[in-house]
Structures are given as structure tokens and as C-alpha cells.
Short mmCIF file of C-alpha atoms in Angstrom, two decimals:
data_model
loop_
_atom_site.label_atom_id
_atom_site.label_comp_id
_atom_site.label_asym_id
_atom_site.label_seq_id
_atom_site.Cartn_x
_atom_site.Cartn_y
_atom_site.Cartn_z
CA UNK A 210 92.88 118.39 85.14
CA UNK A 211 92.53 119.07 88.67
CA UNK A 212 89.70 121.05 90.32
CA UNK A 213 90.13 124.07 91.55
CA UNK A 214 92.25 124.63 94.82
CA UNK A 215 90.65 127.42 96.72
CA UNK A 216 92.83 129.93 98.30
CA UNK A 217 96.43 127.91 97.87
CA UNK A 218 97.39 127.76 101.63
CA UNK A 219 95.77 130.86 102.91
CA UNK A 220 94.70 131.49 106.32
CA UNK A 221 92.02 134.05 105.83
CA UNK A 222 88.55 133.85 105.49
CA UNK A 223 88.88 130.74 107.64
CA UNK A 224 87.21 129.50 111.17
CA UNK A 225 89.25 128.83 114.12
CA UNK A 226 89.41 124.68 113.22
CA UNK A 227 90.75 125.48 109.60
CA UNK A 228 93.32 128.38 110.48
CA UNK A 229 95.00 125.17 113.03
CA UNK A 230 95.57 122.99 109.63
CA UNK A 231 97.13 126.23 107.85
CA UNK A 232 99.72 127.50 110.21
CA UNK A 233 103.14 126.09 110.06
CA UNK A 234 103.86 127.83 113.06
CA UNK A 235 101.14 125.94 115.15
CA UNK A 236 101.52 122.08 113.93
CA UNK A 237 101.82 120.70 117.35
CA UNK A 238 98.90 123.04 118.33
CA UNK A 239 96.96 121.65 115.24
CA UNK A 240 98.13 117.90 115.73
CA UNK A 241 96.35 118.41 119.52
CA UNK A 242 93.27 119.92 118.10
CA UNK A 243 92.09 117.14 115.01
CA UNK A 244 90.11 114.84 116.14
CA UNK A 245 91.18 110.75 115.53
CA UNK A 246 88.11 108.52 114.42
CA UNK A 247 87.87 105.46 113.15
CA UNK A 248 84.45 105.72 111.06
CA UNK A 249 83.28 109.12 111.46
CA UNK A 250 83.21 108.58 115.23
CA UNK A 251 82.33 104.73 115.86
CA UNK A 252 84.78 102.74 117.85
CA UNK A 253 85.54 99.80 114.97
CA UNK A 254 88.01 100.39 113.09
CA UNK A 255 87.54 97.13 111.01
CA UNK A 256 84.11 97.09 109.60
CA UNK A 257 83.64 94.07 106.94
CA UNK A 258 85.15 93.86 103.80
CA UNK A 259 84.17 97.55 102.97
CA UNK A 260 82.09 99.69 105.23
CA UNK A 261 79.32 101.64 102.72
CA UNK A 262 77.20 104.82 103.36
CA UNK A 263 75.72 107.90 101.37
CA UNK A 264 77.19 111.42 102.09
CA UNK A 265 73.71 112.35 103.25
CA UNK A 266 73.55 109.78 106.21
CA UNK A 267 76.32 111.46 108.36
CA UNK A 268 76.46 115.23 106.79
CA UNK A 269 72.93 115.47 106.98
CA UNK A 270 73.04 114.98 111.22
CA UNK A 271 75.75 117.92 111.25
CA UNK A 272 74.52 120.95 108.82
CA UNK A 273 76.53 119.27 106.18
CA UNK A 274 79.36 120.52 107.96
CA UNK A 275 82.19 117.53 109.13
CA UNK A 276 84.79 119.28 110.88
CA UNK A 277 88.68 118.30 110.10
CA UNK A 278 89.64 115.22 111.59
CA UNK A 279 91.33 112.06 110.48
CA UNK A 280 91.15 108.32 110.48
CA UNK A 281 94.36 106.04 111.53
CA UNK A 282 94.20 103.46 109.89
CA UNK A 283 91.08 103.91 107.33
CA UNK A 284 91.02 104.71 103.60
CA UNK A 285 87.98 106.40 102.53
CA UNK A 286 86.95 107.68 98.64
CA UNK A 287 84.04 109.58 98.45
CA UNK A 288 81.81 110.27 94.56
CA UNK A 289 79.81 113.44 94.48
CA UNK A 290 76.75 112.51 92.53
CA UNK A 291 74.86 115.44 92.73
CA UNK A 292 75.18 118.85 94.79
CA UNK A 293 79.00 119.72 95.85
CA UNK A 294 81.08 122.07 98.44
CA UNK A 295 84.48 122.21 99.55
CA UNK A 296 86.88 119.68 100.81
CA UNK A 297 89.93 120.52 103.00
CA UNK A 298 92.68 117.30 102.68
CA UNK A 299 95.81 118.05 104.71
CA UNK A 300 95.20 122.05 105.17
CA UNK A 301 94.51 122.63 101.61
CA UNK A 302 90.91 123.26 100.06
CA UNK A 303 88.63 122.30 97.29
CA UNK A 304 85.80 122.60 95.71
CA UNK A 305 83.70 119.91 95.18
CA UNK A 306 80.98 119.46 92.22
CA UNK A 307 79.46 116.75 90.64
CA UNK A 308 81.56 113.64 89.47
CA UNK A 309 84.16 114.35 91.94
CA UNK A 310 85.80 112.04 93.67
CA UNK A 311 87.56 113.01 96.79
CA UNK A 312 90.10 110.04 97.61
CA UNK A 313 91.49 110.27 101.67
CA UNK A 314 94.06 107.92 102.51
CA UNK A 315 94.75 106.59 106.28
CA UNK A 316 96.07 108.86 108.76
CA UNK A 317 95.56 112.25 107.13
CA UNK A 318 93.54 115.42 108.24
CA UNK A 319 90.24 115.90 106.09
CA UNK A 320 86.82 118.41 106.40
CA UNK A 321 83.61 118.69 104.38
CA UNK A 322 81.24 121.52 103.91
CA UNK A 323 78.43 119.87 101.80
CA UNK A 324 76.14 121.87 100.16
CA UNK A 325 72.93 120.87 101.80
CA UNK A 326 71.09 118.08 99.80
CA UNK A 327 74.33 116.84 98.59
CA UNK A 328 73.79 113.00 96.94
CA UNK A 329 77.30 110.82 96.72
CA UNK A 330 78.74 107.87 98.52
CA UNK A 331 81.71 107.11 100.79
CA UNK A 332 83.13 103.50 100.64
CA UNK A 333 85.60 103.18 103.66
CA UNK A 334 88.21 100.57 103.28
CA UNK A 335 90.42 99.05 106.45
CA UNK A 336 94.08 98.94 106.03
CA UNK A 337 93.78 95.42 106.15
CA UNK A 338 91.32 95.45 103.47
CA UNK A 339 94.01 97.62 101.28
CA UNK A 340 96.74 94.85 101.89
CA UNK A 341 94.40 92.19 99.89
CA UNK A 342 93.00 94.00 96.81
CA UNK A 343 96.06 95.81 96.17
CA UNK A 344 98.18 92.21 95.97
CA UNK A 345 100.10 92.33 93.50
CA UNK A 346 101.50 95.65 95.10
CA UNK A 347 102.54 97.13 92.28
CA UNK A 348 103.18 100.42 93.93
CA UNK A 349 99.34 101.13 94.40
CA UNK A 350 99.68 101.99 97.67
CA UNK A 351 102.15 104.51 97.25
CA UNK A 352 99.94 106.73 94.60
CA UNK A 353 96.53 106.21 96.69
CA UNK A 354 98.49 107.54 99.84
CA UNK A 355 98.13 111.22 98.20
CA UNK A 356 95.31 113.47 99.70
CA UNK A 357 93.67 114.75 96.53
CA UNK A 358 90.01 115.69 94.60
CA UNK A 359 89.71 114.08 91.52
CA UNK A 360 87.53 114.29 87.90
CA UNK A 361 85.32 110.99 88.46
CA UNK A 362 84.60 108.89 85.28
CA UNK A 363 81.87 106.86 84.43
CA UNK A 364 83.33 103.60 85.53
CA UNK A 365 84.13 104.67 88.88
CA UNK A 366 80.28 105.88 89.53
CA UNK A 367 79.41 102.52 88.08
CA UNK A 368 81.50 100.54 90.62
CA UNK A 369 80.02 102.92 93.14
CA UNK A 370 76.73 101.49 92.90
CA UNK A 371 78.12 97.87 92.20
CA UNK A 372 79.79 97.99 95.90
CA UNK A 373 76.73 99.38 96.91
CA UNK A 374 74.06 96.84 95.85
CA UNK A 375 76.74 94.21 97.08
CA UNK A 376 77.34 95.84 100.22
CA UNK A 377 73.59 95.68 101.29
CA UNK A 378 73.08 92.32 99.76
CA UNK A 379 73.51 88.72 101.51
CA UNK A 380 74.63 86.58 98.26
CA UNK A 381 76.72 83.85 97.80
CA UNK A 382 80.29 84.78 97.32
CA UNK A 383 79.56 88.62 98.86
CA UNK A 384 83.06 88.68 100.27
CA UNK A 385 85.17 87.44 97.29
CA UNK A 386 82.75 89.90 95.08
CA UNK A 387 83.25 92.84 97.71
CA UNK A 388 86.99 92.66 97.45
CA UNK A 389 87.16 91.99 93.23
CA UNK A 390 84.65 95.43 93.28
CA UNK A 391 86.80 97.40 95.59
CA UNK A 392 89.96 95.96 93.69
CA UNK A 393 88.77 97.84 90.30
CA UNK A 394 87.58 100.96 92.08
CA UNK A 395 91.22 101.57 94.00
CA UNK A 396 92.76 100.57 90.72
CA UNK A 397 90.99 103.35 88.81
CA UNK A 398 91.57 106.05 91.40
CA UNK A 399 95.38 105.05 91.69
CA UNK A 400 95.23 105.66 88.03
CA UNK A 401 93.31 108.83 87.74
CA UNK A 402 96.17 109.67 90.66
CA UNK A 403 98.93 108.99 88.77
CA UNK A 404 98.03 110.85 85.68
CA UNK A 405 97.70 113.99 87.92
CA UNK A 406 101.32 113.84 89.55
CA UNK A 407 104.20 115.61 87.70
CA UNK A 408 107.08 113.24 85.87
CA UNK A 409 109.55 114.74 88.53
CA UNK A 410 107.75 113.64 91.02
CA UNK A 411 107.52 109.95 89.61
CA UNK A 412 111.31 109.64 88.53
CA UNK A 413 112.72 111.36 91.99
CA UNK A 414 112.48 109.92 95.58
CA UNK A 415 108.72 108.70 95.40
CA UNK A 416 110.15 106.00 93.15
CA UNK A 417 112.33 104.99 95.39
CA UNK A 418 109.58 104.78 98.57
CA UNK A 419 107.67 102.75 96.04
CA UNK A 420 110.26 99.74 95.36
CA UNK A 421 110.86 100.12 99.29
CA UNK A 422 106.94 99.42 99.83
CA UNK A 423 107.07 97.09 97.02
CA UNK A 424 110.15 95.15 98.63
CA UNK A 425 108.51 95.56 102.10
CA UNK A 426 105.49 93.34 100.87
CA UNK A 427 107.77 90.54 99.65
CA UNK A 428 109.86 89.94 102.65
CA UNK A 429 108.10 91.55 105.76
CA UNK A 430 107.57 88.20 107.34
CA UNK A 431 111.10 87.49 107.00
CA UNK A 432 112.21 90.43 109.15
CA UNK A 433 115.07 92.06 106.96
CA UNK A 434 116.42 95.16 108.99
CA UNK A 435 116.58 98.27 107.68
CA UNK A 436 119.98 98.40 106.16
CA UNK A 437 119.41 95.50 104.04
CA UNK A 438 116.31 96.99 102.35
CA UNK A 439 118.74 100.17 101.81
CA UNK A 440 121.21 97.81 100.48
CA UNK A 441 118.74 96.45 98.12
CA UNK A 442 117.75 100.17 96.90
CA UNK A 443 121.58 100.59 96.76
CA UNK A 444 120.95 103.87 98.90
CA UNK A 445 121.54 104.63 103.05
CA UNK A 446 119.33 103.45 105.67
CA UNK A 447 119.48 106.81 107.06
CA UNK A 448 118.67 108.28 102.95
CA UNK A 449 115.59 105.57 103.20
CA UNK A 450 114.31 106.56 106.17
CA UNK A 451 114.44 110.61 104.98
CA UNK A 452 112.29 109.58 101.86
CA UNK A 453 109.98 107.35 103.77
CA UNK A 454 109.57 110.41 106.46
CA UNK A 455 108.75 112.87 103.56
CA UNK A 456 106.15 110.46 102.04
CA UNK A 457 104.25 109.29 104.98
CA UNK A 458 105.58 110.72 108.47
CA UNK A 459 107.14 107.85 109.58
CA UNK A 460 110.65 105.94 109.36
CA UNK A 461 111.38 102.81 107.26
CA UNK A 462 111.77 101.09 110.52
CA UNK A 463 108.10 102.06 111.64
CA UNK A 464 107.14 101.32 107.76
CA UNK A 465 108.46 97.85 108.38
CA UNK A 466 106.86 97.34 111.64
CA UNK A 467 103.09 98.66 110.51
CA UNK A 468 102.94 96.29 107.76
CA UNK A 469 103.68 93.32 110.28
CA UNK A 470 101.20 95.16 112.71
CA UNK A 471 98.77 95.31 109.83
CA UNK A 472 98.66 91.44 108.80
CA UNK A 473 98.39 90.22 112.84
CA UNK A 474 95.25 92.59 112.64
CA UNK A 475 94.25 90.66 109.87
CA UNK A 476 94.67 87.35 111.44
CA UNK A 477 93.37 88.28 114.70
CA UNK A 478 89.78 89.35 113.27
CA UNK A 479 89.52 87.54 110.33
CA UNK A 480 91.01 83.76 111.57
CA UNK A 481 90.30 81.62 114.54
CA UNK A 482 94.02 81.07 114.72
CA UNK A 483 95.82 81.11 117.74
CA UNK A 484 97.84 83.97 119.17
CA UNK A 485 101.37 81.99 119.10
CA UNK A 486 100.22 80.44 115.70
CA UNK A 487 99.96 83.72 114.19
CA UNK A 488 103.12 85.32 116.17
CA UNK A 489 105.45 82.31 114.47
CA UNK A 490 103.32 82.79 111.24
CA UNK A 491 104.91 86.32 111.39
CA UNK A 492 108.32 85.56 111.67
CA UNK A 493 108.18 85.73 115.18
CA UNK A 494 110.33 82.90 117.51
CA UNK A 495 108.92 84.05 120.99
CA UNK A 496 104.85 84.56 120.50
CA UNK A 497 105.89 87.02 124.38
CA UNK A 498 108.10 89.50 121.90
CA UNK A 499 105.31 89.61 119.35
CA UNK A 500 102.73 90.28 121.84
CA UNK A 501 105.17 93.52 122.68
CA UNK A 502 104.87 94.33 119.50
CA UNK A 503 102.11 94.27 118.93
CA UNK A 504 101.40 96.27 121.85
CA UNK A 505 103.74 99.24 120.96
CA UNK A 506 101.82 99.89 117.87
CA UNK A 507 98.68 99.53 119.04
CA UNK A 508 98.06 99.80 122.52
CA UNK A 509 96.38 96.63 123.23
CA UNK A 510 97.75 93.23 123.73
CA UNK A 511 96.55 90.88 120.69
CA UNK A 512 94.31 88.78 123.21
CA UNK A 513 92.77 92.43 123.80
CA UNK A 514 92.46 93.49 120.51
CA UNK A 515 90.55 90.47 119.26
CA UNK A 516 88.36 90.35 122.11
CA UNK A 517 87.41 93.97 121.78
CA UNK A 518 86.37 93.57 117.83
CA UNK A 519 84.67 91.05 118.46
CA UNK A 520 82.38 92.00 121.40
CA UNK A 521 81.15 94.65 118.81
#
């Protein structure tokens, strides 16, 4: 059972940052206004394996209040261990309380109003990160890209304090445990997820989005276009592309590009590898093109990109 949504998608009652997310009639207005961090403000958007802190560290600094903003290519979930609020995910709001767990996936517009004194933690993961413990796929990433407040269980607090400990630890094997950790926590959310959305919504066009993701992880590297992933869904490129638009925002052509985009990222900051080895590692027959790429999605070159993570 979900908590309680507060006020459906009502404007009143609201300050002048939440009316912006509630307003049809000012998105672009809205889109101008939300801020874009990558950790609450800092300027990595790659921390290690996970990137761990308590509610209390950052709310604390700002009244318990974090204003709505969003995070492009991080994937946050948040426990409430004691204490509450409200939670606004993509214009809509909640109320927190404790043993909920608030789960925000990359790209979309979030707020918090703690309660002062609030107790909980945040464990932020890096797209990259998401592309290793969710392997197999198995349409994970398709149910954890929902916005959505959640009845925590036992297991999941456990974990919690598992990732924790690890987290602030220096053992042998930290990374490999990190990722096994944070591989049983996303697979619990994804599952408290799924038993919250409706059977219509699981049999209609999110079912399709999720083979597409699913088929996108098998043969990215190999550079299919398009119209042969439609052909392989036995549906239109331009059908494909409507679903994948409804689901995230973006085309399957920008779908198919991101998840190329995502695994340079990887091998920029987490191998020594060369540029060119990774560009023809990618499917890639002129390491120049790649660079482009690269480039248009990101706005650095990949010489740039690497250099800036790791001067950090």
C-alpha cells in the first residue's frame, strides 16, 4: 500500500518553487527554474562505487528544507529511520514517516521538507554504477526509473546499515562487497516497485520499453539502428520511439546513444585504457567520431572528461 499522496496535483497551499512543478501550463518555465546537481550541489558526478550520507548531514545545513531540483545522471534511495515530512517526486507530494523509503531515479525533479531531527540515510548510486549491479538486466531498470515513496521492510534497513559500515570501511574486497550490497538493496526496491504498479500498466507499453532496454543491453556495442530493434519488438521505429518518450523523455535513438555514453564513462574513470582503445571497444571504427559523440552527450571531449574526474 502506498503512502499517502498529499493534495493529488494541486497547486494551492504551495510556495512559488512548488506551484513551477504543478502547472502544465508553465513546464518550460519550470524546466528553467529546477536546479541540475550532481550530489546535492558538488561537481562529481561519479563518486565511488556508492556515495553514502545521513539525511541529517545536508538537511540539517538548510532548515531541513531541500528545494526541488534534480540529478542527471544519479540514482538516489533514501530510508526514513526516524522523524518524517513530505517528499515532492516529479510535482507530486508525499508524506514521509518512518520506514519509508523514497526511491529517485536519474534525471527527475525531487524536494524534501524534513521534519527537523529527521534520522535516515541516502545511498546515491552513478548511472554507471546501475549498469553493473543490475547485470543481468532483467528489466530492473525500467521499474526503478519510477519516482515513488515506498513501505520500507526490514531487509532494506538492514542493507542500509550494511552499505553503510562498508562504505566507511577500508577492507579487503570493499568494492566487490559495495556493489553485491547495493545489488540486493536495488533488487528489493525494484520489487517493492513492482508490486505497487497496476497489471495494465505491466502488460501495456511499459513491457514493451522493457524488452527494448533489455535488447539495448545485449547489442549496444554492436550499433543496431533503430529500426532493427523495432523489428525485433515486431512494432515501428516511430511506435518505439513514442513509448520510449512516454517512459523516460527521450527517443529510442537517444536511449541507444546514453547507454554507449554511459559505458565510455565507465571506462574513462574506472580504466587506464586508452581513448581509441575504448572508442573501438565501443563499436566505434574512427576513435575522431566517438570523440563527437561523446561530446554531444556530454559536453566535454573524453580526454576532458577524464581529466576533470580525476583532478577531483
Amino acid at each position: 500500500m502506498l503512502p499517502a499522496i498529499i493534495g493529488g496535483g494541486a497547486a494551492e497551499g504551495m510556495d512559488g518553487a512548488h506551484v513551477l512543478l504543478y502547472k502544465s501550463n508553465m513546464r518550460a518555465t519550470a524546466k528553467s527554474a529546477i536546479r541540475s546537481y550532481n550530489l546535492f550541489g558538488e561537481t562529481s558526478d561519479l563518486p565511488d562505487v556508492v556515495h553514502c550520507e545521513t539525511i541529517a548531514a545536508r538537511s540539517a545545513l538548510h532548515d531541513w528544507e531541500l528545494e526541488p531540483h534534480r540529478h542527471a545522471r544519479l540514482h538516489q534511495v533514501l530510508l526514513i529511520a526516524s522523524g518524517g515530512g513530505e517528499a515532492t517526486l516529479e510535482g507530486r507530494r508525499y508524506r514521509l514517516r518512518r520506514m519509508h523509503v523514497v526511491n529517485v531515479p536519474t534525471g527527475q525533479v525531487h524536494g524534501f521538507s524534513f521534519t527537523p531531527g529527521t534520522q535516515g540515510w541516502v545511498v546515491t548510486f552513478a548511472a554507471e554504477i546501475l549498469d553493473q549491479v543490475l547485470m543481468p538486466p532483467e528489466g530492473l531498470g525500467r521499474v526503478l526509473s519510477e519516482a515513488m515513496v515506498l513501505r520500507g521492510t526490514t531487509q532494506m534497513r538492514t542493507l542500509m546499515t550494511e552499505i553503510f559500515a562498508e562504505f566507511g570501511g577500508r577492507g579487503y574486497a570493499r568494492a566487490h562487497v559495495l556493489r553485491a550490497l547495493s545489488a540486493l538493496l536495488l533488487g528489493f526496491v525494484a520489487r517493492a516497485l513492482a508490486g505497487e504498479r497496476s497489471t495494465a500498466d505491466r502488460a501495456g507499453g511499459a513491457d514493451l520499453v522493457r524488452r527494448f532496454e533489455t535488447l539495448v543491453d545485449g547489442h549496444f556495442l554492436e550499433h543496431w539502428p533503430v529500426a532493427r530493434y523495432a523489428g525485433m519488438l515486431k512494432v515501428t521505429p516511430t511506435h518505439l520511439s513514442r513509448l520510449t518518450r512516454q517512459a523516460y523523455g527521450a527517443s529510442a535513438s537517444h536511449m541507444i546513444r546514453d547507454r554507449i555514453v554511459r559505458e565510455a564513462r565507465r571506462n574513462l574513470v574506472y580504466t587506464n585504457l586508452s581513448i581509441s582503445t575504448i572508442a573501438y571497444a565501443l563499436g566505434f571504427d574512427d576513435p575522431a567520431y566517438f570523440s563527437r559523440v561523446f561530446a554531444g552527450a556530454t559536453g566535454l571531449s573524453p580526454r576532458d572528461f577524464r581529466d576533470r574526474v580525476h583532478a577531483l
